[in-house]
Short mmCIF file of C-alpha atoms in Angstrom, two decimals:
data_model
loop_
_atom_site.label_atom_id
_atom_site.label_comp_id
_atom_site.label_asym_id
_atom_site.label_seq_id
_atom_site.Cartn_x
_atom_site.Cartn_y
_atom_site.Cartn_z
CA UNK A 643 6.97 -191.59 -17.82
CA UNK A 644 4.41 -189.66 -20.00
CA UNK A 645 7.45 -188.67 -22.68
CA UNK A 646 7.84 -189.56 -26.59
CA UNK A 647 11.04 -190.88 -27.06
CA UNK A 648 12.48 -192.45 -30.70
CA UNK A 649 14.33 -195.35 -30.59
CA UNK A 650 16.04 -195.30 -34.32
CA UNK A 651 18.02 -198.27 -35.43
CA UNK A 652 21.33 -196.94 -37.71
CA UNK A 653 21.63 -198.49 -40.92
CA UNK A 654 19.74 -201.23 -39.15
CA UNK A 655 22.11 -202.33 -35.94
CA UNK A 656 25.43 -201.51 -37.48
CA UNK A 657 27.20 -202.49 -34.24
CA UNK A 658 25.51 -205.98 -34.33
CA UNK A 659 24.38 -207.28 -37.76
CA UNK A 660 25.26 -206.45 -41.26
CA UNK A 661 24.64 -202.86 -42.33
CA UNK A 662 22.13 -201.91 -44.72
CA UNK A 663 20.74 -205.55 -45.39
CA UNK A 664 17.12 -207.03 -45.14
CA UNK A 665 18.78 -209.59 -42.59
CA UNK A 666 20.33 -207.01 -40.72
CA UNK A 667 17.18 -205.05 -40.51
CA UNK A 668 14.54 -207.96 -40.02
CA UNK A 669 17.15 -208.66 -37.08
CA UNK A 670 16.84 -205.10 -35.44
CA UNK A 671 13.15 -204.97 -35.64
CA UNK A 672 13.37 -208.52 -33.28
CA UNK A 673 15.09 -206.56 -30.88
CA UNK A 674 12.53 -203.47 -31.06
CA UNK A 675 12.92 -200.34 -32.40
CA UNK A 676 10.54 -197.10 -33.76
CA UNK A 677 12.30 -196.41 -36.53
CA UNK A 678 14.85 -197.79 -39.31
CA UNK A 679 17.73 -195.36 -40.35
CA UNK A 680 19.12 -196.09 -43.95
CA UNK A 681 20.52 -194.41 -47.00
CA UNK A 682 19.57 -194.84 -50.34
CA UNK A 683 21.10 -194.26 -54.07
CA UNK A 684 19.95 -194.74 -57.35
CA UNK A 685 21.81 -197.59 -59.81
CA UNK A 686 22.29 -196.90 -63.53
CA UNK A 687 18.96 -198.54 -64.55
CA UNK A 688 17.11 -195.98 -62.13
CA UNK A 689 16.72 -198.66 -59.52
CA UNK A 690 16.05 -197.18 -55.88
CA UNK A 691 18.66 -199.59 -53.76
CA UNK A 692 19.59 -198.70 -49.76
CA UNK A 693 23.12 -198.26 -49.57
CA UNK A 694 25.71 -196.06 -47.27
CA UNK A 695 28.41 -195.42 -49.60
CA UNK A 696 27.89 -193.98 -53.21
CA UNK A 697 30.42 -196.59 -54.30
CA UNK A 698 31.09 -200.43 -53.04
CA UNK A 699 32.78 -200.17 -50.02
CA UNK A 700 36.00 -202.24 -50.05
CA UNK A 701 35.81 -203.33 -46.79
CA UNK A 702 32.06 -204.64 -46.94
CA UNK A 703 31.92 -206.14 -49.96
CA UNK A 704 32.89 -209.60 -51.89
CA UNK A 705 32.35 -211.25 -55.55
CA UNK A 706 30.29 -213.41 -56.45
CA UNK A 707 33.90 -216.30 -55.88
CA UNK A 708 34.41 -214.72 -52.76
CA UNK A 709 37.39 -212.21 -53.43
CA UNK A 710 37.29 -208.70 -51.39
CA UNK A 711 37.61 -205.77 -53.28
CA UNK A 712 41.26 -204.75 -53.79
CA UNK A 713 40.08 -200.76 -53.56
CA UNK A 714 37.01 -198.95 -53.74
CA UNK A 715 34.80 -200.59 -56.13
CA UNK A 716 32.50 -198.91 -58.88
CA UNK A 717 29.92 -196.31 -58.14
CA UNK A 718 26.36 -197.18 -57.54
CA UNK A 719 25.33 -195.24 -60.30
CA UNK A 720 27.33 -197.21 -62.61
CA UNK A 721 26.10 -200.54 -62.15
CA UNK A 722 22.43 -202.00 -62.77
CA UNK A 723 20.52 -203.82 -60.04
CA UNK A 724 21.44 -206.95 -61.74
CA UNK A 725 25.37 -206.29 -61.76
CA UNK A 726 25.31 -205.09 -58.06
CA UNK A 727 23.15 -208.69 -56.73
CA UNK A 728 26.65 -210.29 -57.49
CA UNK A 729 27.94 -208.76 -54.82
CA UNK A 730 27.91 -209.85 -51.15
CA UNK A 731 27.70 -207.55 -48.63
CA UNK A 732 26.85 -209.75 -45.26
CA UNK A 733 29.91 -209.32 -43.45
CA UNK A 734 33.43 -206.91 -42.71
CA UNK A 735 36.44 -207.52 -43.94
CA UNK A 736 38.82 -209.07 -41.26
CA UNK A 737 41.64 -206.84 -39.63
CA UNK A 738 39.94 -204.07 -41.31
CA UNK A 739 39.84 -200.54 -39.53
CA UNK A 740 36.17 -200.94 -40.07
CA UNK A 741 35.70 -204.21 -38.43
CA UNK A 742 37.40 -202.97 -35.66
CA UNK A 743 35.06 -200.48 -34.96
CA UNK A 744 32.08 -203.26 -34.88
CA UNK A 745 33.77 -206.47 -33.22
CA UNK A 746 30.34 -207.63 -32.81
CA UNK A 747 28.88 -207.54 -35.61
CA UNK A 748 27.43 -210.63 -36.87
CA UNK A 749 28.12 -211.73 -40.14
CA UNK A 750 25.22 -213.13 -42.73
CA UNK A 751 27.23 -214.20 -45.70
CA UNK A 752 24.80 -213.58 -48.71
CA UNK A 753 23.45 -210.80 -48.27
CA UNK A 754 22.79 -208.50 -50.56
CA UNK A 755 22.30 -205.12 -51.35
CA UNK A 756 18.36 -204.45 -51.31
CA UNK A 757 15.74 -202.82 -53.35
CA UNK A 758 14.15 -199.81 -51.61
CA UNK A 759 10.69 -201.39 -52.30
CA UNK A 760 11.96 -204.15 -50.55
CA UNK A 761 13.22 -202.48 -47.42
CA UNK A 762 9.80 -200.33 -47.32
CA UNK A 763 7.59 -203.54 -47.22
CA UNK A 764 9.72 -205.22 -44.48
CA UNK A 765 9.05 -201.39 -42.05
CA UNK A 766 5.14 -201.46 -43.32
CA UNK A 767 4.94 -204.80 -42.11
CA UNK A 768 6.66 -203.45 -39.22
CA UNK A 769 4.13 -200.91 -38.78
CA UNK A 770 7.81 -198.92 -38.12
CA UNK A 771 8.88 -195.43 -40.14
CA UNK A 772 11.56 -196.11 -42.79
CA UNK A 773 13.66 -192.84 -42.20
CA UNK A 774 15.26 -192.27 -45.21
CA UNK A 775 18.46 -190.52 -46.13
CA UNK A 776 18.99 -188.91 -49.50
CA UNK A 777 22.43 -189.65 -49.86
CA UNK A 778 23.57 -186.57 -52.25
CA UNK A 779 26.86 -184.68 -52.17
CA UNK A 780 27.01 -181.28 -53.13
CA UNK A 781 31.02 -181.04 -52.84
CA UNK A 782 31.09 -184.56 -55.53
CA UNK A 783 27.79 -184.25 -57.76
CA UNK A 784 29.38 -186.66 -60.51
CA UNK A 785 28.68 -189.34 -57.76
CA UNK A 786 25.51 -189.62 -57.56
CA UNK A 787 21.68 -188.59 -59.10
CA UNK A 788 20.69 -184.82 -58.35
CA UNK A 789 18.86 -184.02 -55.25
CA UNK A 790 15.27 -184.07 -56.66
CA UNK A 791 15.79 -187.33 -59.07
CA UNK A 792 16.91 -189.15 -55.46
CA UNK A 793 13.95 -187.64 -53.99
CA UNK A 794 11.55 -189.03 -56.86
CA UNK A 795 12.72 -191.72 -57.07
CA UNK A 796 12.36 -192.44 -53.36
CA UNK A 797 8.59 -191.23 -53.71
CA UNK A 798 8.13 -193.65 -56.94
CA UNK A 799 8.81 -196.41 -54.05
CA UNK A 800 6.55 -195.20 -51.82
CA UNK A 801 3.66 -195.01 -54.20
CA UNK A 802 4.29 -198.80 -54.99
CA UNK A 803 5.29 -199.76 -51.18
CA UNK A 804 3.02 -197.83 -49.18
CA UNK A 805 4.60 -197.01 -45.80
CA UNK A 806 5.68 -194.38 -43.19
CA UNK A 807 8.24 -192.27 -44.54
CA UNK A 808 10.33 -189.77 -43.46
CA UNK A 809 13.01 -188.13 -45.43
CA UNK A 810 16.59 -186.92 -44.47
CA UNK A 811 19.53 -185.32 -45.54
CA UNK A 812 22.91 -183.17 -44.80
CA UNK A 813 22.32 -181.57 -48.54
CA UNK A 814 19.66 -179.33 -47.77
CA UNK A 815 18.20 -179.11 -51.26
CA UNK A 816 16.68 -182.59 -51.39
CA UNK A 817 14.51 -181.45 -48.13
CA UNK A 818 13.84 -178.18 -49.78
CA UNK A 819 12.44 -180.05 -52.76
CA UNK A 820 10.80 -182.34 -50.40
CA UNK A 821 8.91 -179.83 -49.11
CA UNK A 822 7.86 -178.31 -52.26
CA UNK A 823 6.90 -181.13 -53.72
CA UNK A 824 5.82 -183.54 -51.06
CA UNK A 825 4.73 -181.26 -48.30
CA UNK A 826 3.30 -183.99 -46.20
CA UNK A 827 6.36 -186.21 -45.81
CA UNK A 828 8.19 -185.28 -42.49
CA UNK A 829 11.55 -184.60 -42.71
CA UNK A 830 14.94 -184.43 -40.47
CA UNK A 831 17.55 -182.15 -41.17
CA UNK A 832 21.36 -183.70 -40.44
CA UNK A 833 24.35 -181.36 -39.21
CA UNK A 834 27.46 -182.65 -38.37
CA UNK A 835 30.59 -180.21 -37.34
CA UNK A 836 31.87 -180.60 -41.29
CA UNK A 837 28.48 -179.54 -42.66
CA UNK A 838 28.51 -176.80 -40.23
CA UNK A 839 31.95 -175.25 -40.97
CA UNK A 840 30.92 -175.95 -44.98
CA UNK A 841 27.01 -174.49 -44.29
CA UNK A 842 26.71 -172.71 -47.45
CA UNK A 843 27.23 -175.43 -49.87
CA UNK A 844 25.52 -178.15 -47.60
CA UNK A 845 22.53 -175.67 -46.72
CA UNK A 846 22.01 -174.41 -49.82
CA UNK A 847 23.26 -170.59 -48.82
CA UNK A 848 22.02 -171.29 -45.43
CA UNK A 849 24.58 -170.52 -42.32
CA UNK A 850 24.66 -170.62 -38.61
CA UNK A 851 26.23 -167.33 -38.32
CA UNK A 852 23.22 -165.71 -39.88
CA UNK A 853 21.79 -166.88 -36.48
CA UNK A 854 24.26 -165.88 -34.05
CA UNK A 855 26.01 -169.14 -34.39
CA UNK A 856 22.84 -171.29 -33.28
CA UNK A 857 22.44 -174.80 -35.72
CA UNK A 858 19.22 -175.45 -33.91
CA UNK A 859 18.44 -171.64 -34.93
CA UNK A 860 19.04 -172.10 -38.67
CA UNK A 861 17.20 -175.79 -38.68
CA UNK A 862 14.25 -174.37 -37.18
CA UNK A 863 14.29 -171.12 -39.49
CA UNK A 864 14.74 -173.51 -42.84
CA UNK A 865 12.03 -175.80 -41.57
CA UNK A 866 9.38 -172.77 -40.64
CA UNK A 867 5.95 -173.18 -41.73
CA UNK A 868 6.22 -177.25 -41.79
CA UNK A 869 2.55 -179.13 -40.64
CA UNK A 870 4.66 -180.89 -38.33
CA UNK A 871 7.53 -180.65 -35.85
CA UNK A 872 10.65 -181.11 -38.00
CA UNK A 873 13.20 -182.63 -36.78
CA UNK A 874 17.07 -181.29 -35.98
CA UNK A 875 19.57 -185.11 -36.58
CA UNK A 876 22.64 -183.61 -34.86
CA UNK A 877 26.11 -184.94 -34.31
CA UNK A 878 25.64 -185.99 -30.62
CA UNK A 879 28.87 -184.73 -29.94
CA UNK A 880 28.23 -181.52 -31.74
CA UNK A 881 25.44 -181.19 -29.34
CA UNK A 882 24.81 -179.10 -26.07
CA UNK A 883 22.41 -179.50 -23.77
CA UNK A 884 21.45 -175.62 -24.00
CA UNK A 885 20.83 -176.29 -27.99
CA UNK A 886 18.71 -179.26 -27.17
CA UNK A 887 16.79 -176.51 -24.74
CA UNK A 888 16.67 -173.97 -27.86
CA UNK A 889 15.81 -176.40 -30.59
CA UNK A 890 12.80 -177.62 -28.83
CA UNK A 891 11.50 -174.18 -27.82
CA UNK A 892 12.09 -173.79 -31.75
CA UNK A 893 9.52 -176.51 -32.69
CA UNK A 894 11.94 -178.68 -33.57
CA UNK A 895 12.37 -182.30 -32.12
CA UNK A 896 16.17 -183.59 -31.17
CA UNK A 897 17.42 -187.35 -32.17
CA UNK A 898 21.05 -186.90 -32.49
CA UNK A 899 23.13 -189.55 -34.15
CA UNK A 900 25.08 -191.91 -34.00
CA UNK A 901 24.78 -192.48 -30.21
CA UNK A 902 26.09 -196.06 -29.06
CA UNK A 903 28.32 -195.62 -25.31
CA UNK A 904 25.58 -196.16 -22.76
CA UNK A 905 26.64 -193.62 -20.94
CA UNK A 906 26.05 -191.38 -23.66
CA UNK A 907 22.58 -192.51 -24.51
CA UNK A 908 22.20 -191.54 -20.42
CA UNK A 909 23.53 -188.11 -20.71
CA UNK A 910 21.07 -187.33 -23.91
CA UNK A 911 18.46 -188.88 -22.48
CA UNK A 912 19.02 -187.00 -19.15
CA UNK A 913 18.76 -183.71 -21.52
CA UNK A 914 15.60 -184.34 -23.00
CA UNK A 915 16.70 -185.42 -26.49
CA UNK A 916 12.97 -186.66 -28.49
CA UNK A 917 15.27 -189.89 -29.90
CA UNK A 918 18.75 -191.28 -30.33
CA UNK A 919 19.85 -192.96 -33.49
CA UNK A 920 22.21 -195.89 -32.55
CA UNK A 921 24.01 -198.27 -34.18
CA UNK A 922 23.38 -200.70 -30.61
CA UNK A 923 19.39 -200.25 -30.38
CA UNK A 924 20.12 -203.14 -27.47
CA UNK A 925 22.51 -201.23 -25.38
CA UNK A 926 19.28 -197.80 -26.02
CA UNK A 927 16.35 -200.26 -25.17
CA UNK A 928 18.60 -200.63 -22.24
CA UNK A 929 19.28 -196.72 -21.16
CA UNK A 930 15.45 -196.33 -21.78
CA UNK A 931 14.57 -198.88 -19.44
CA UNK A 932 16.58 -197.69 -16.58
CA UNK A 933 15.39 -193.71 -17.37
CA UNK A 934 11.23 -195.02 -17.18
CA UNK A 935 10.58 -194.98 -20.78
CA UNK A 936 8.83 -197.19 -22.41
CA UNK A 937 10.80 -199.35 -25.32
CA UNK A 938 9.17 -200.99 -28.64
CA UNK A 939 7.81 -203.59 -29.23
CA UNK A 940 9.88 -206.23 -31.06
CA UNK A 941 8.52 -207.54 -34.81
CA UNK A 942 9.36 -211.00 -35.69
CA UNK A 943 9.53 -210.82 -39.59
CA UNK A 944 9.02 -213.80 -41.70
CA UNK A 945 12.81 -214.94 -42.78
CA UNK A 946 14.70 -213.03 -45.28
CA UNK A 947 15.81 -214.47 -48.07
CA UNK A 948 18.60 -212.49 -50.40
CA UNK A 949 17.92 -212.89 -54.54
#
């Protein structure tokens, strides 16, 4: 089948190894994937690190003796690179709601959280794109670094680590700087229902109604005049198969997230989507196979080894 399809691994293979982790993502390039999804925030000594939450997540996290974390632990921005290595981050907390949504997930006990610079050699290595969130909130700004510090300090990486970037967000502003400043980095522009309903603080002033209620509409509007063909990250249950249609008249290219039922990666597939984003990038190689499209090659990287 003469078609471009994306195969994106989520935060790595969420459903399958540790999230976020150099041995969770030298793992999911084994199996084979285009691209690696991840998020990214900025510790207190300025330290590009790729992480989901903008504070230790309770249920993902240990001490350096063991101990889960009775509650949320501190921001991101609030710890140096050296206070956040104590932590261990390589598998879920039993009984947890959140292990219960990846019963086969893999644990790697010492893992840690990684440096961007880190992440960015493992994907040039690769030869994959690192897609990279900019993980800024508009509705809680006190929790992380502005939109264009984030972005900066994601390009500081870059210049250090070449490799091939792209650059996401739900908090339109980073992309707008993006653009601005680094015109030749692609970027994808995330909607999910919430985002939607809350357009004008997540878009920057932006909303769907301005465009007769069409997301695709407004991505492909705030995106006009890009070198490239940007691409819409939709909710895939957000999504219609008539938007899909739309968006890619629009210029745009489709890789909804987080797609892991078969069935669903199917359905998109059978829609046209460019890509799915998937937490199970073994269940997608799968659905590709059985729809004629050709999957990735898999990378064996050298073995990881967590400071």
């Amino acid at each position: 089948m003469n078609r471009t399809f994306e195969l994106q691994g989520h935060r790595g293979a969420r459903g399958l190894f540790p999230e976020n982790t150099l041995e969770g993502f030298a793992a999911t390039l084994a199996i084979g994937v285009d691209s690696l999804e991840l998020d990214v925030a900025i510790t207190s000594d300025g330290v590009a690190v790729v992480t989901h939450d903008p504070a230790l997540n309770q249920d993902i996290a240990r001490t350096a003796d063991g101990a889960w974390l009775p509650g949320p632990g501190p921001a991101i921005r609030a710890l140096s690179l050296a206070e956040l290595a104590a932590y261990d981050v390589g598998r879920l907390r039993p009984a947890s709601a959140y292990a219960a949504l990846y019963p086969g997930q893999a644990p790697h006990d010492g893992a840690r959280i990684p440096r961007l610079e880190d992440l960015l050699a493992l994907a040039a290595a690769a030869g994959v794109v690192a897609d990279v969130e900019l993980k800024t909130l508009p509705d809680r700004p006190d929790l992380t670094v502005t939109p264009a510090a984030m972005a900066e300090a994601v390009m500081a990486c870059v210049a250090a680590v070449p490799a091939r970037l792209a650059v996401r967000s739900f908090d339109w502003r980073g992309l707008r700087y993006m653009r601005e400043r680094h015109p030749a980095v692609p970027l994808a522009y995330l909607t999910s229902p919430e985002t939607v309903r809350e357009a004008a603080l997540w878009w920057d002033g932006a909303t769907a109604a301005a465009f007769d209620g069409s997301v695709a509409a407004a991505v492909a509007a705030e995106a006009k005049g890009a070198p490239w063909r940007a691409v819409w990250a939709p909710q895939h249950a957000a999504l219609t198969r008539d938007e899909v249609a739309r968006a890619q008249a629009l210029g745009l290219r489709v890789v909804p997230w987080t797609v892991n039922a078969p069935d669903e990666m199917a359905r998109l597939i059978a829609w046209g989507v460019d890509g799915i984003c998937t937490d199970r990038p073994d269940l997608a190689r799968q659905a590709m196979g059985e729809a004629g499209l050709p999957v990735p090659a898999p990378f064996l990287a050298p073995q990881i080894r967590s400071s």
